[in-house]
Amino acid sequence: MSTNEFSPGVAADAADVAEGSWGDEAEAVELTADDVLADVRSTARAMVRAGCCTFEQVLGRALELAALADDAPSAGSVERVVRHEWDVRAAALAQADPAASDHVRVERAFAALGREGVAARLGFSCCRECGEAELREVLPDGGAYALVTQPDLEQLAAGRLVVRCGVLRADEARAEAAVRDVVGRVVAALTEQGLDARADGRTVVVHVREWAKPLPAAA
């Protein structure tokens, strides 16, 4: 049979394939309220573990996340999930030794950087861009910074902390060298506190063994 001849079998097979493909693309995954609560629980657990947000801040974030779903769980259900994660973390911290926590060493390193003129912030802002915008209000041109954002802290379960380094409004010709200098100073400060810290471009990656930062306030 030539390639131009019509074959009913081939046509039928092609139609079946096409129909199956369209069906797969059209199939939508519907999230239930329980699915949404599972996401809320995961986010709340990460935020609470970081130890930089109050109960109200965690709850506010959880409610915002839940509201994005078509089948949104009730506010009461969301609050119960957040309360559970908060109480579980509080109980665990009651048995922990804060002095053995890496957050103490990070805070000491950041305090030392502050004395050297580097604005070091832990759990600062929702992202690097917003953090830089806030720092521009208090730092002069060329001001150096090292910050860990809230989303960065929420990744602590992976056993690492990312410190984002930079220089505000630096002269373009000197910007790269200035940032390298800040990165080097951050690595040195963290290493001096006994932490495993390594430069990674404009960031510093810190290996975290234990994080037992106390909750900022009782709920």
Coordinates of C-alpha atoms in Angstrom, one line a residue:
M1 CA 0.0 0.0 0.0
S2 CA 1.4 3.4 -0.9
T3 CA 1.7 6.2 1.7
N4 CA -1.2 8.0 0.0
E5 CA -3.7 5.2 0.3
F6 CA -6.4 5.4 3.0
S7 CA -6.3 2.8 5.8
P8 CA -9.3 2.7 8.1
G9 CA -7.3 0.9 10.7
V10 CA -4.6 3.4 10.9
A11 CA -7.1 6.3 10.9
A12 CA -9.0 4.6 13.8
D13 CA -5.8 4.1 15.8
A14 CA -4.8 7.8 15.2
A15 CA -8.2 8.9 16.4
D16 CA -8.0 6.8 19.5
V17 CA -4.5 8.3 20.3
A18 CA -5.8 11.8 19.7
E19 CA -8.8 11.3 21.8
G20 CA -6.7 9.9 24.6
S21 CA -4.3 12.8 24.5
W22 CA -7.1 15.4 24.6
G23 CA -8.7 13.5 27.5
D24 CA -5.4 13.6 29.5
E25 CA -5.0 17.3 28.9
A26 CA -8.6 18.1 29.8
E27 CA -8.5 16.1 33.0
A28 CA -8.2 18.5 36.0
V29 CA -7.1 17.6 39.5
E30 CA -9.5 18.9 42.0
L31 CA -8.1 19.6 45.5
T32 CA -10.3 18.9 48.4
A33 CA -10.4 20.8 51.7
D34 CA -8.3 18.0 53.2
D35 CA -5.7 18.5 50.5
V36 CA -5.5 22.2 51.2
L37 CA -5.2 21.5 54.9
A38 CA -2.3 19.2 54.3
D39 CA -0.5 22.1 52.4
V40 CA -1.4 24.5 55.3
R41 CA 0.0 22.0 57.8
S42 CA 3.3 21.7 55.9
T43 CA 3.7 25.5 55.6
A44 CA 2.8 26.1 59.2
R45 CA 5.2 23.4 60.4
A46 CA 8.1 25.0 58.4
M47 CA 7.3 28.5 59.7
V48 CA 7.0 27.4 63.3
R49 CA 10.2 25.5 63.1
A50 CA 12.1 28.5 62.0
G51 CA 11.2 30.3 65.2
C52 CA 10.9 33.8 63.7
C53 CA 7.1 34.2 63.4
T54 CA 4.5 34.8 66.0
F55 CA 1.4 32.6 66.1
E56 CA -0.6 35.4 64.5
Q57 CA 1.8 35.7 61.6
V58 CA 1.8 31.9 61.0
L59 CA -2.0 31.8 61.2
G60 CA -2.3 34.8 58.8
R61 CA -0.1 33.1 56.2
A62 CA -2.0 29.8 56.6
L63 CA -5.4 31.6 56.1
E64 CA -4.0 33.3 52.9
L65 CA -2.9 30.0 51.6
A66 CA -6.2 28.3 52.3
A67 CA -8.2 31.1 50.7
L68 CA -6.5 30.4 47.3
A69 CA -8.3 27.1 47.0
D70 CA -11.8 26.7 45.4
D71 CA -12.7 24.3 48.1
A72 CA -11.3 26.3 51.0
P73 CA -11.4 24.8 54.5
S74 CA -13.0 26.8 57.3
A75 CA -11.0 29.3 59.2
G76 CA -11.6 27.3 62.3
S77 CA -10.0 24.2 60.7
V78 CA -7.0 26.2 59.6
E79 CA -6.5 27.7 63.1
R80 CA -6.7 24.2 64.7
V81 CA -4.0 23.0 62.3
V82 CA -1.7 25.9 63.1
R83 CA -2.4 25.6 66.9
H84 CA -1.5 21.9 66.8
E85 CA 1.8 22.6 65.0
W86 CA 2.6 25.5 67.4
D87 CA 1.9 23.4 70.5
V88 CA 3.9 20.4 69.2
R89 CA 6.9 22.6 68.5
A90 CA 6.6 24.3 71.9
A91 CA 6.6 20.9 73.6
A92 CA 9.7 19.8 71.6
L93 CA 11.6 23.0 72.5
A94 CA 10.8 22.5 76.1
Q95 CA 13.0 19.4 76.0
A96 CA 15.8 21.0 73.8
D97 CA 19.0 22.8 74.8
P98 CA 18.9 26.2 73.2
A99 CA 22.6 26.6 73.8
A100 CA 23.3 23.6 71.5
S101 CA 21.3 25.1 68.6
D102 CA 22.9 26.5 65.5
H103 CA 20.6 29.5 65.6
V104 CA 22.7 30.8 68.6
R105 CA 25.9 30.6 66.5
V106 CA 24.2 32.2 63.5
E107 CA 22.9 35.1 65.7
R108 CA 26.4 35.6 67.2
A109 CA 28.0 35.6 63.8
F110 CA 25.4 38.2 62.6
A111 CA 26.0 40.3 65.6
A112 CA 29.7 40.3 64.8
L113 CA 29.0 41.3 61.2
G114 CA 26.8 44.1 62.5
R115 CA 29.8 45.5 64.4
E116 CA 31.8 45.4 61.2
G117 CA 29.2 47.4 59.4
V118 CA 27.4 44.6 57.6
A119 CA 23.6 44.7 58.1
A120 CA 22.9 41.1 59.0
R121 CA 19.2 40.0 59.3
L122 CA 17.7 36.6 60.2
G123 CA 14.1 35.9 59.0
F124 CA 14.0 39.2 57.2
S125 CA 11.2 40.0 54.7
C126 CA 9.4 37.7 52.3
C127 CA 12.1 37.7 49.6
R128 CA 15.5 39.2 48.6
E129 CA 14.0 42.0 46.5
C130 CA 11.7 43.2 49.3
G131 CA 14.5 42.8 51.8
E132 CA 16.8 45.0 49.8
A133 CA 14.0 47.6 49.4
E134 CA 13.6 47.8 53.2
L135 CA 17.4 48.0 53.7
R136 CA 17.6 50.9 51.3
E137 CA 15.6 52.9 53.7
V138 CA 18.3 52.5 56.5
L139 CA 21.6 51.9 54.7
P140 CA 23.7 54.3 52.7
D141 CA 24.9 53.7 49.1
G142 CA 27.4 50.9 49.2
G143 CA 26.0 49.5 52.4
A144 CA 26.7 45.8 52.8
Y145 CA 24.1 43.3 53.9
A146 CA 23.7 39.6 54.7
L147 CA 20.1 38.4 55.0
V148 CA 18.1 35.2 55.5
T149 CA 14.6 35.6 54.3
Q150 CA 11.5 34.0 55.7
P151 CA 11.2 31.5 52.8
D152 CA 14.9 30.6 53.3
L153 CA 14.2 29.8 57.0
E154 CA 11.3 27.6 55.9
Q155 CA 13.8 25.3 54.1
L156 CA 15.6 24.4 57.4
A157 CA 14.2 20.9 57.2
A158 CA 16.6 20.3 54.4
G159 CA 19.5 20.9 56.8
R160 CA 20.8 24.0 55.3
L161 CA 20.5 27.8 55.6
V162 CA 21.1 30.2 52.7
V163 CA 22.5 33.7 53.5
R164 CA 22.0 36.2 50.7
C165 CA 24.8 38.8 50.4
G166 CA 25.0 42.0 48.6
V167 CA 25.9 45.7 48.4
L168 CA 23.2 48.4 47.9
R169 CA 23.6 50.7 44.9
A170 CA 27.2 49.8 44.5
D171 CA 29.2 51.3 41.6
E172 CA 28.9 48.8 38.7
A173 CA 32.7 48.6 38.2
R174 CA 33.2 47.6 41.8
A175 CA 30.0 45.7 42.6
E176 CA 31.3 42.2 41.9
A177 CA 34.4 42.7 44.0
A178 CA 32.3 44.3 46.8
V179 CA 29.9 41.4 46.9
R180 CA 32.8 38.9 47.0
D181 CA 34.2 40.8 50.0
V182 CA 30.9 40.6 51.8
V183 CA 30.5 36.9 51.1
G184 CA 34.0 36.3 52.4
R185 CA 33.3 38.2 55.6
V186 CA 30.1 36.3 56.2
V187 CA 31.8 32.9 55.7
A188 CA 34.6 34.0 58.1
A189 CA 32.1 35.1 60.8
L190 CA 30.0 31.9 60.6
T191 CA 33.1 29.7 60.5
E192 CA 34.4 31.4 63.6
Q193 CA 31.3 30.3 65.4
G194 CA 32.0 26.7 64.5
L195 CA 29.5 26.5 61.6
D196 CA 30.1 24.8 58.3
A197 CA 29.7 27.7 55.9
R198 CA 30.7 27.8 52.2
A199 CA 30.5 30.5 49.6
D200 CA 28.2 29.8 46.6
G201 CA 28.2 32.8 44.3
R202 CA 26.4 35.7 46.0
T203 CA 25.2 33.5 48.8
V204 CA 26.6 31.5 51.7
V205 CA 25.3 28.0 52.4
V206 CA 25.4 27.0 56.0
H207 CA 25.0 23.3 57.1
V208 CA 22.5 23.2 60.0
R209 CA 22.7 20.3 62.4
E210 CA 20.3 21.5 65.1
W211 CA 17.8 24.4 65.1
A212 CA 16.0 25.1 68.4
K213 CA 15.2 28.8 68.2
P214 CA 12.6 29.6 70.8
L215 CA 9.2 30.7 69.6
P216 CA 9.0 34.5 69.6
A217 CA 6.0 34.8 71.8
A218 CA 3.4 32.6 73.6
A219 CA 0.2 32.2 71.6

